[in-house]
Amino acid sequence: MISTTCLLVLAACRQAEVPPTVRPETAYPALLIKVDSLTEVDATAAMQLIDSLQPAMAKAGERELRYYQLLTVKAQEAAGKRHSYTSFMRDVLDYYQQEGDSRLLPEAYYLMGCVWRDANDLPQALECFQEALKRTEVLPRRSLIYRQMGQLLEKQRLYDNALTNFTQAYEADSLLRHASGMVANLISMGRLYHQRKASDTALHYFQKAERIADAQSSLPLKQLIAIETAEMQLEQKAYNEASQTIQPLLSHLTDDIRYRVYAIAAEVYFAQWRYPLSARYCNELILYGTESQRLRAHQLLAQIAIRRKDTQTALVALNNYEGSLNRLLETQAVETMAEMNSLYNYQQALKEKEELAVKGERKSKTIAWLTALIAASGLAGMVAYG
């Protein structure tokens, strides 16, 4: 799945990024054209309209039905819904590859890539995104595809490749003067350098993103930058700086960032020996956070109780920690296996491409050699004849 930060960044940039699909208004029902428009401004309304059209689609021709199916996946993607079935979109892509409206083929490739992304099939997702790139010159769409590819590669820890794609997305958004897209890509590049332990470079990108966000007076983007900065400061054990960074966030919390900020606050206040505050945010995480956040919260509560010499509370927290750990390990085992398979498939695909390239080069050399040999033989024959 895409990380929370990536989803937030995509949400902040969606309206400016996603250009209208090429819509042949004379060829499709007006309600389908309306759905297409709604996906770019109100994905929830688009999905509701799609549901209401389902009975009518039972009698539709294949052209209208395939367009309706493509819009169904497009609306799900715009709403941030996880795609669970690949065969559905494969049929749609096959149709547009063979006989459908060629103007919709880039969209079909892009959405197929999104479906493969959610299926943890990295090679297929990247291939579809690359095919979509070949077929579109629309800069906002190219930026979005580059960012999607960067996120996939980052998830597989292929940081150099991911950085290349985020850089290309940033360049496209710079040409468009699309501020929110530029900030999104700078955040991603800063996060990559942070993961590579290049903190100074990461901070440079975060500060550059912050200057653009300030110029746009965009609170959501400024909050995302602050979260990334605070997490980096926390990892560096710069607890006072991290505490200062999260104070504005704690004063203006939104549901999108609430528990990520609580996780930072619990760590910072624990490190500063401010146990009541740390325990408060730990309890919030236990109630509403992710499983990994709950796990860390139980661990922190146990450590707080041990330092306070509260044996009974420590035992309860440790017992809860063990239960949370078992649940997390079960989930991670499945996710890790899927990621390992995806990475293996991607590496195999690269290897096969390299082998094909080598074979192609050898074949070209062989043909060139044979051509030269035939030419030389012909020349020798002409000389002998003469």
Short mmCIF file of C-alpha atoms in Angstrom, two decimals:
data_model
loop_
_atom_site.label_atom_id
_atom_site.label_comp_id
_atom_site.label_asym_id
_atom_site.label_seq_id
_atom_site.Cartn_x
_atom_site.Cartn_y
_atom_site.Cartn_z
CA MET A 1 0.00 0.00 0.00
CA ILE A 2 1.05 3.58 -0.42
CA SER A 3 2.36 5.20 2.76
CA THR A 4 0.25 7.72 4.69
CA THR A 5 2.53 10.56 3.62
CA CYS A 6 2.18 9.63 -0.03
CA LEU A 7 -1.59 9.51 0.23
CA LEU A 8 -1.66 12.91 1.92
CA VAL A 9 0.63 14.39 -0.70
CA LEU A 10 -1.47 12.97 -3.53
CA ALA A 11 -4.62 14.32 -1.90
CA ALA A 12 -3.08 17.78 -1.60
CA CYS A 13 -2.10 17.78 -5.27
CA ARG A 14 -4.93 15.82 -6.90
CA GLN A 15 -7.00 18.62 -8.40
CA ALA A 16 -4.10 20.30 -10.12
CA GLU A 17 -2.44 17.07 -11.22
CA VAL A 18 -5.18 15.11 -12.90
CA PRO A 19 -6.12 16.64 -16.23
CA PRO A 20 -9.45 15.82 -17.79
CA THR A 21 -9.54 12.62 -19.78
CA VAL A 22 -9.91 13.22 -23.52
CA ARG A 23 -13.67 13.09 -23.68
CA PRO A 24 -15.38 12.50 -27.04
CA GLU A 25 -18.62 14.11 -25.91
CA THR A 26 -20.51 13.12 -29.05
CA ALA A 27 -19.72 9.43 -28.61
CA TYR A 28 -20.65 8.80 -24.95
CA PRO A 29 -23.73 9.45 -22.78
CA ALA A 30 -23.70 12.78 -20.96
CA LEU A 31 -23.85 11.10 -17.54
CA LEU A 32 -20.62 9.23 -18.21
CA ILE A 33 -18.95 12.50 -19.23
CA LYS A 34 -20.22 13.97 -15.96
CA VAL A 35 -18.70 11.08 -13.98
CA ASP A 36 -15.36 11.71 -15.69
CA SER A 37 -15.48 15.38 -14.68
CA LEU A 38 -16.50 14.56 -11.10
CA THR A 39 -13.54 12.24 -10.55
CA GLU A 40 -11.30 15.30 -10.74
CA VAL A 41 -13.17 17.39 -8.18
CA ASP A 42 -15.35 15.12 -6.03
CA ALA A 43 -14.46 11.43 -6.13
CA THR A 44 -17.17 10.47 -3.62
CA ALA A 45 -19.89 12.04 -5.77
CA ALA A 46 -18.43 10.32 -8.83
CA MET A 47 -18.62 6.92 -7.13
CA GLN A 48 -22.23 7.55 -6.09
CA LEU A 49 -23.18 8.43 -9.66
CA ILE A 50 -21.37 5.32 -10.93
CA ASP A 51 -23.40 3.15 -8.55
CA SER A 52 -26.65 4.75 -9.73
CA LEU A 53 -25.75 4.03 -13.37
CA GLN A 54 -25.00 0.34 -12.83
CA PRO A 55 -28.53 -0.96 -13.78
CA ALA A 56 -28.51 1.04 -17.02
CA MET A 57 -25.09 -0.33 -17.97
CA ALA A 58 -26.54 -3.85 -18.21
CA LYS A 59 -28.11 -2.81 -21.53
CA ALA A 60 -25.25 -0.61 -22.75
CA GLY A 61 -23.11 -1.36 -25.79
CA GLU A 62 -19.51 -2.46 -25.32
CA ARG A 63 -18.11 1.02 -26.06
CA GLU A 64 -20.19 2.64 -23.29
CA LEU A 65 -19.71 -0.31 -20.91
CA ARG A 66 -15.91 -0.24 -21.17
CA TYR A 67 -15.86 3.51 -20.63
CA TYR A 68 -18.08 3.03 -17.56
CA GLN A 69 -15.71 0.34 -16.24
CA LEU A 70 -12.67 2.55 -16.81
CA LEU A 71 -14.40 5.39 -14.94
CA THR A 72 -15.21 3.02 -12.06
CA VAL A 73 -11.52 2.31 -11.51
CA LYS A 74 -10.63 5.98 -12.07
CA ALA A 75 -13.09 7.09 -9.37
CA GLN A 76 -11.77 4.48 -6.94
CA GLU A 77 -8.23 5.69 -7.52
CA ALA A 78 -9.27 9.33 -7.06
CA ALA A 79 -10.99 8.41 -3.77
CA GLY A 80 -7.89 6.60 -2.50
CA LYS A 81 -9.62 3.20 -2.51
CA ARG A 82 -7.47 0.10 -2.76
CA HIS A 83 -7.95 -1.89 -5.96
CA SER A 84 -8.52 -5.56 -5.22
CA TYR A 85 -9.21 -7.19 -8.61
CA THR A 86 -6.81 -7.23 -11.57
CA SER A 87 -8.88 -9.20 -14.09
CA PHE A 88 -11.53 -6.46 -14.29
CA MET A 89 -9.08 -3.77 -15.38
CA ARG A 90 -7.13 -6.19 -17.58
CA ASP A 91 -10.25 -6.69 -19.69
CA VAL A 92 -10.68 -2.93 -19.97
CA LEU A 93 -7.04 -2.46 -21.03
CA ASP A 94 -7.28 -5.29 -23.59
CA TYR A 95 -10.30 -3.61 -25.13
CA TYR A 96 -8.55 -0.24 -25.54
CA GLN A 97 -5.40 -1.91 -26.83
CA GLN A 98 -7.25 -3.75 -29.57
CA GLU A 99 -10.29 -1.80 -30.70
CA GLY A 100 -11.41 0.86 -28.23
CA ASP A 101 -11.04 4.62 -28.32
CA SER A 102 -7.28 5.17 -28.63
CA ARG A 103 -7.59 8.50 -26.83
CA LEU A 104 -8.42 6.59 -23.64
CA LEU A 105 -5.52 4.13 -23.92
CA PRO A 106 -3.04 6.21 -21.83
CA GLU A 107 -5.66 6.44 -19.05
CA ALA A 108 -6.23 2.68 -19.26
CA TYR A 109 -2.49 1.98 -18.94
CA TYR A 110 -2.20 4.35 -15.99
CA LEU A 111 -5.13 2.78 -14.12
CA MET A 112 -3.86 -0.72 -14.86
CA GLY A 113 -0.58 0.36 -13.29
CA CYS A 114 -2.46 1.53 -10.18
CA VAL A 115 -4.20 -1.85 -9.96
CA TRP A 116 -0.89 -3.75 -10.26
CA ARG A 117 0.57 -1.38 -7.64
CA ASP A 118 -2.07 -2.43 -5.12
CA ALA A 119 -1.47 -6.07 -6.05
CA ASN A 120 2.22 -5.59 -5.08
CA ASP A 121 3.33 -6.49 -8.61
CA LEU A 122 6.12 -3.98 -9.16
CA PRO A 123 7.24 -5.06 -12.67
CA GLN A 124 3.73 -5.00 -14.12
CA ALA A 125 2.90 -1.68 -12.44
CA LEU A 126 6.08 -0.01 -13.70
CA GLU A 127 5.57 -1.39 -17.21
CA CYS A 128 2.03 0.01 -17.38
CA PHE A 129 3.12 3.39 -16.00
CA GLN A 130 5.92 3.53 -18.59
CA GLU A 131 3.47 2.69 -21.38
CA ALA A 132 1.22 5.49 -20.14
CA LEU A 133 4.19 7.89 -20.19
CA LYS A 134 4.98 6.98 -23.81
CA ARG A 135 1.48 7.92 -24.85
CA THR A 136 0.96 11.24 -23.09
CA GLU A 137 2.60 14.63 -23.40
CA VAL A 138 0.32 16.23 -20.77
CA LEU A 139 2.71 17.50 -18.09
CA PRO A 140 0.38 17.17 -15.07
CA ARG A 141 -0.28 13.54 -15.98
CA ARG A 142 3.41 12.85 -16.56
CA SER A 143 4.22 14.36 -13.17
CA LEU A 144 1.66 12.13 -11.47
CA ILE A 145 2.99 9.00 -13.21
CA TYR A 146 6.59 9.81 -12.31
CA ARG A 147 5.53 10.28 -8.69
CA GLN A 148 3.67 6.97 -8.66
CA MET A 149 6.77 5.22 -10.03
CA GLY A 150 8.94 6.95 -7.45
CA GLN A 151 6.70 5.76 -4.63
CA LEU A 152 6.77 2.18 -5.89
CA LEU A 153 10.55 2.18 -6.14
CA GLU A 154 10.93 3.82 -2.73
CA LYS A 155 8.77 1.10 -1.18
CA GLN A 156 11.20 -1.48 -2.59
CA ARG A 157 14.15 0.54 -1.19
CA LEU A 158 15.44 1.23 -4.70
CA TYR A 159 16.26 4.76 -3.62
CA ASP A 160 18.40 5.89 -6.57
CA ASN A 161 15.71 4.91 -9.07
CA ALA A 162 13.02 6.47 -6.91
CA LEU A 163 14.99 9.72 -6.67
CA THR A 164 15.27 9.89 -10.47
CA ASN A 165 11.49 9.65 -10.85
CA PHE A 166 10.73 12.19 -8.12
CA THR A 167 13.22 14.57 -9.77
CA GLN A 168 11.46 14.19 -13.14
CA ALA A 169 8.10 14.81 -11.48
CA TYR A 170 9.52 17.94 -9.82
CA GLU A 171 10.85 19.23 -13.15
CA ALA A 172 7.45 18.74 -14.78
CA ASP A 173 5.70 20.59 -11.94
CA SER A 174 8.30 23.37 -12.11
CA LEU A 175 7.50 23.94 -15.78
CA LEU A 176 3.83 24.13 -14.82
CA ARG A 177 4.60 26.37 -11.83
CA HIS A 178 2.48 23.91 -9.89
CA ALA A 179 3.48 24.76 -6.31
CA SER A 180 1.76 21.92 -4.47
CA GLY A 181 3.26 19.36 -6.85
CA MET A 182 6.72 20.86 -6.41
CA VAL A 183 6.35 20.70 -2.63
CA ALA A 184 5.14 17.09 -2.82
CA ASN A 185 8.20 16.03 -4.79
CA LEU A 186 10.62 17.96 -2.60
CA ILE A 187 9.16 16.23 0.46
CA SER A 188 9.64 12.87 -1.23
CA MET A 189 13.22 13.67 -2.19
CA GLY A 190 13.99 14.89 1.33
CA ARG A 191 12.51 11.71 2.79
CA LEU A 192 14.70 9.59 0.48
CA TYR A 193 17.86 11.38 1.59
CA HIS A 194 16.74 10.95 5.21
CA GLN A 195 16.39 7.21 4.63
CA ARG A 196 19.87 7.18 3.12
CA LYS A 197 21.20 8.89 6.28
CA ALA A 198 22.01 12.11 4.40
CA SER A 199 20.30 14.36 6.94
CA ASP A 200 21.82 17.65 5.79
CA THR A 201 20.65 17.07 2.21
CA ALA A 202 17.22 16.00 3.47
CA LEU A 203 16.91 19.18 5.51
CA HIS A 204 17.84 21.24 2.44
CA TYR A 205 14.91 19.75 0.49
CA PHE A 206 12.49 20.17 3.41
CA GLN A 207 13.49 23.84 3.78
CA LYS A 208 13.12 24.43 0.06
CA ALA A 209 9.65 22.84 0.18
CA GLU A 210 8.76 24.97 3.20
CA ARG A 211 9.64 28.19 1.38
CA ILE A 212 7.29 27.29 -1.47
CA ALA A 213 4.52 26.23 0.95
CA ASP A 214 4.91 29.51 2.84
CA ALA A 215 4.59 31.47 -0.38
CA GLN A 216 1.35 29.59 -1.11
CA SER A 217 0.08 29.89 2.49
CA SER A 218 -0.72 26.15 2.36
CA LEU A 219 -1.22 24.82 5.89
CA PRO A 220 -1.62 21.12 4.86
CA LEU A 221 1.67 21.12 2.98
CA LYS A 222 3.46 23.00 5.76
CA GLN A 223 2.20 20.39 8.22
CA LEU A 224 3.53 17.54 6.09
CA ILE A 225 6.95 19.19 5.92
CA ALA A 226 6.93 19.71 9.69
CA ILE A 227 6.10 16.03 10.30
CA GLU A 228 8.94 14.83 8.06
CA THR A 229 11.33 17.27 9.74
CA ALA A 230 10.26 16.22 13.26
CA GLU A 231 10.69 12.52 12.43
CA MET A 232 14.20 13.22 11.17
CA GLN A 233 15.01 15.23 14.31
CA LEU A 234 13.63 12.42 16.47
CA GLU A 235 15.87 9.88 14.75
CA GLN A 236 18.85 12.20 15.35
CA LYS A 237 17.84 12.42 19.05
CA ALA A 238 17.40 16.17 18.70
CA TYR A 239 14.44 16.05 21.10
CA ASN A 240 14.22 19.75 21.90
CA GLU A 241 14.17 20.66 18.22
CA ALA A 242 11.56 17.97 17.51
CA SER A 243 9.43 19.25 20.39
CA GLN A 244 9.52 22.77 18.95
CA THR A 245 8.64 21.46 15.47
CA ILE A 246 5.52 19.60 16.60
CA GLN A 247 4.08 22.33 18.86
CA PRO A 248 2.26 24.12 15.99
CA LEU A 249 1.03 20.74 14.75
CA LEU A 250 -0.50 19.87 18.13
CA SER A 251 -2.34 23.19 18.09
CA HIS A 252 -3.88 22.66 14.62
CA LEU A 253 -4.47 18.93 14.29
CA THR A 254 -6.49 17.39 11.49
CA ASP A 255 -7.58 13.76 11.23
CA ASP A 256 -5.13 13.14 8.38
CA ILE A 257 -2.08 13.80 10.54
CA ARG A 258 -3.40 13.37 14.10
CA TYR A 259 -1.93 9.99 15.04
CA ARG A 260 1.33 10.46 13.21
CA VAL A 261 1.86 13.61 15.28
CA TYR A 262 0.79 11.78 18.45
CA ALA A 263 3.41 9.09 17.74
CA ILE A 264 6.14 11.74 17.52
CA ALA A 265 4.87 13.50 20.66
CA ALA A 266 4.85 10.26 22.67
CA GLU A 267 8.49 9.60 21.73
CA VAL A 268 9.69 13.17 22.33
CA TYR A 269 8.02 13.57 25.73
CA PHE A 270 9.26 10.16 26.85
CA ALA A 271 12.83 11.13 25.93
CA GLN A 272 12.37 14.40 27.85
CA TRP A 273 11.10 12.51 30.95
CA ARG A 274 7.70 14.19 30.63
CA TYR A 275 5.88 10.97 31.36
CA PRO A 276 2.29 12.20 31.87
CA LEU A 277 2.28 13.80 28.41
CA SER A 278 3.94 10.78 26.82
CA ALA A 279 1.42 8.42 28.45
CA ARG A 280 -1.47 10.60 27.28
CA TYR A 281 -0.44 10.31 23.62
CA CYS A 282 0.37 6.61 24.03
CA ASN A 283 -3.18 5.96 25.22
CA GLU A 284 -4.57 7.85 22.21
CA LEU A 285 -2.46 5.70 19.90
CA ILE A 286 -3.64 2.49 21.58
CA LEU A 287 -7.25 3.46 20.97
CA TYR A 288 -7.02 4.77 17.40
CA GLY A 289 -3.52 4.29 15.96
CA THR A 290 -2.12 1.69 13.58
CA GLU A 291 -0.94 -1.67 14.91
CA SER A 292 2.71 -0.58 14.79
CA GLN A 293 1.83 2.61 16.67
CA ARG A 294 -0.04 0.58 19.30
CA LEU A 295 2.94 -1.71 19.69
CA ARG A 296 5.31 1.16 20.37
CA ALA A 297 2.77 2.81 22.70
CA HIS A 298 2.49 -0.35 24.87
CA GLN A 299 6.30 -0.52 24.98
CA LEU A 300 6.63 3.10 26.08
CA LEU A 301 3.93 2.67 28.74
CA ALA A 302 5.78 -0.38 30.09
CA GLN A 303 9.05 1.57 30.25
CA ILE A 304 7.32 4.49 32.00
CA ALA A 305 5.82 2.12 34.57
CA ILE A 306 9.20 0.42 35.17
CA ARG A 307 10.88 3.78 35.74
CA ARG A 308 8.12 4.65 38.19
CA LYS A 309 8.56 1.22 39.83
CA ASP A 310 4.89 0.43 39.14
CA THR A 311 5.25 -3.33 38.63
CA GLN A 312 1.55 -4.11 38.13
CA THR A 313 1.08 -1.50 35.39
CA ALA A 314 4.32 -2.60 33.74
CA LEU A 315 3.13 -6.23 33.59
CA VAL A 316 -0.18 -5.21 32.01
CA ALA A 317 1.60 -3.05 29.44
CA LEU A 318 4.08 -5.83 28.60
CA ASN A 319 1.23 -8.33 28.19
CA ASN A 320 -0.53 -5.91 25.81
CA TYR A 321 2.76 -5.38 24.01
CA GLU A 322 3.12 -9.12 23.41
CA GLY A 323 -0.40 -9.37 21.97
CA SER A 324 0.16 -6.40 19.69
CA LEU A 325 3.53 -7.81 18.57
CA ASN A 326 1.97 -11.14 17.56
CA ARG A 327 -0.72 -9.41 15.52
CA LEU A 328 1.83 -7.16 13.84
CA LEU A 329 4.16 -10.05 13.01
CA GLU A 330 1.33 -11.94 11.33
CA THR A 331 0.48 -8.93 9.18
CA GLN A 332 4.10 -8.13 8.38
CA ALA A 333 4.84 -11.72 7.37
CA VAL A 334 2.25 -11.48 4.61
CA GLU A 335 3.35 -7.99 3.53
CA THR A 336 7.05 -8.90 3.60
CA MET A 337 6.47 -11.97 1.46
CA ALA A 338 4.51 -9.88 -1.06
CA GLU A 339 7.26 -7.23 -1.13
CA MET A 340 10.00 -9.85 -1.52
CA ASN A 341 8.13 -11.48 -4.40
CA SER A 342 7.57 -8.09 -6.00
CA LEU A 343 11.26 -7.15 -5.70
CA TYR A 344 12.34 -10.55 -7.04
CA ASN A 345 9.97 -10.21 -10.00
CA TYR A 346 11.30 -6.72 -10.71
CA GLN A 347 14.93 -7.90 -10.60
CA GLN A 348 14.12 -10.86 -12.84
CA ALA A 349 12.41 -8.55 -15.32
CA LEU A 350 15.50 -6.31 -15.41
CA LYS A 351 17.72 -9.36 -15.89
CA GLU A 352 15.58 -10.64 -18.76
CA LYS A 353 15.68 -7.22 -20.45
CA GLU A 354 19.48 -7.14 -20.14
CA GLU A 355 19.77 -10.64 -21.59
CA LEU A 356 17.49 -9.72 -24.49
CA ALA A 357 19.56 -6.59 -25.13
CA VAL A 358 22.78 -8.66 -25.17
CA LYS A 359 21.22 -11.22 -27.54
CA GLY A 360 19.99 -8.41 -29.77
CA GLU A 361 23.45 -6.87 -29.87
CA ARG A 362 25.03 -10.24 -30.72
CA LYS A 363 22.45 -10.81 -33.44
CA SER A 364 23.13 -7.37 -34.93
CA LYS A 365 26.88 -8.04 -34.93
CA THR A 366 26.34 -11.45 -36.54
CA ILE A 367 24.16 -9.95 -39.26
CA ALA A 368 26.71 -7.20 -39.87
CA TRP A 369 29.51 -9.79 -40.08
CA LEU A 370 27.56 -11.97 -42.51
CA THR A 371 26.67 -8.95 -44.62
CA ALA A 372 30.31 -7.92 -44.78
CA LEU A 373 31.34 -11.49 -45.62
CA ILE A 374 28.77 -11.74 -48.42
CA ALA A 375 29.84 -8.37 -49.79
CA ALA A 376 33.50 -9.39 -49.68
CA SER A 377 32.73 -12.70 -51.39
CA GLY A 378 30.81 -10.91 -54.10
CA LEU A 379 33.65 -8.48 -54.64
CA ALA A 380 36.16 -11.30 -54.83
CA GLY A 381 34.00 -13.05 -57.40
CA MET A 382 33.75 -9.92 -59.50
CA VAL A 383 37.52 -9.48 -59.41
CA ALA A 384 38.06 -13.10 -60.40
CA TYR A 385 35.50 -12.83 -63.20
CA GLY A 386 37.06 -9.64 -64.43
#
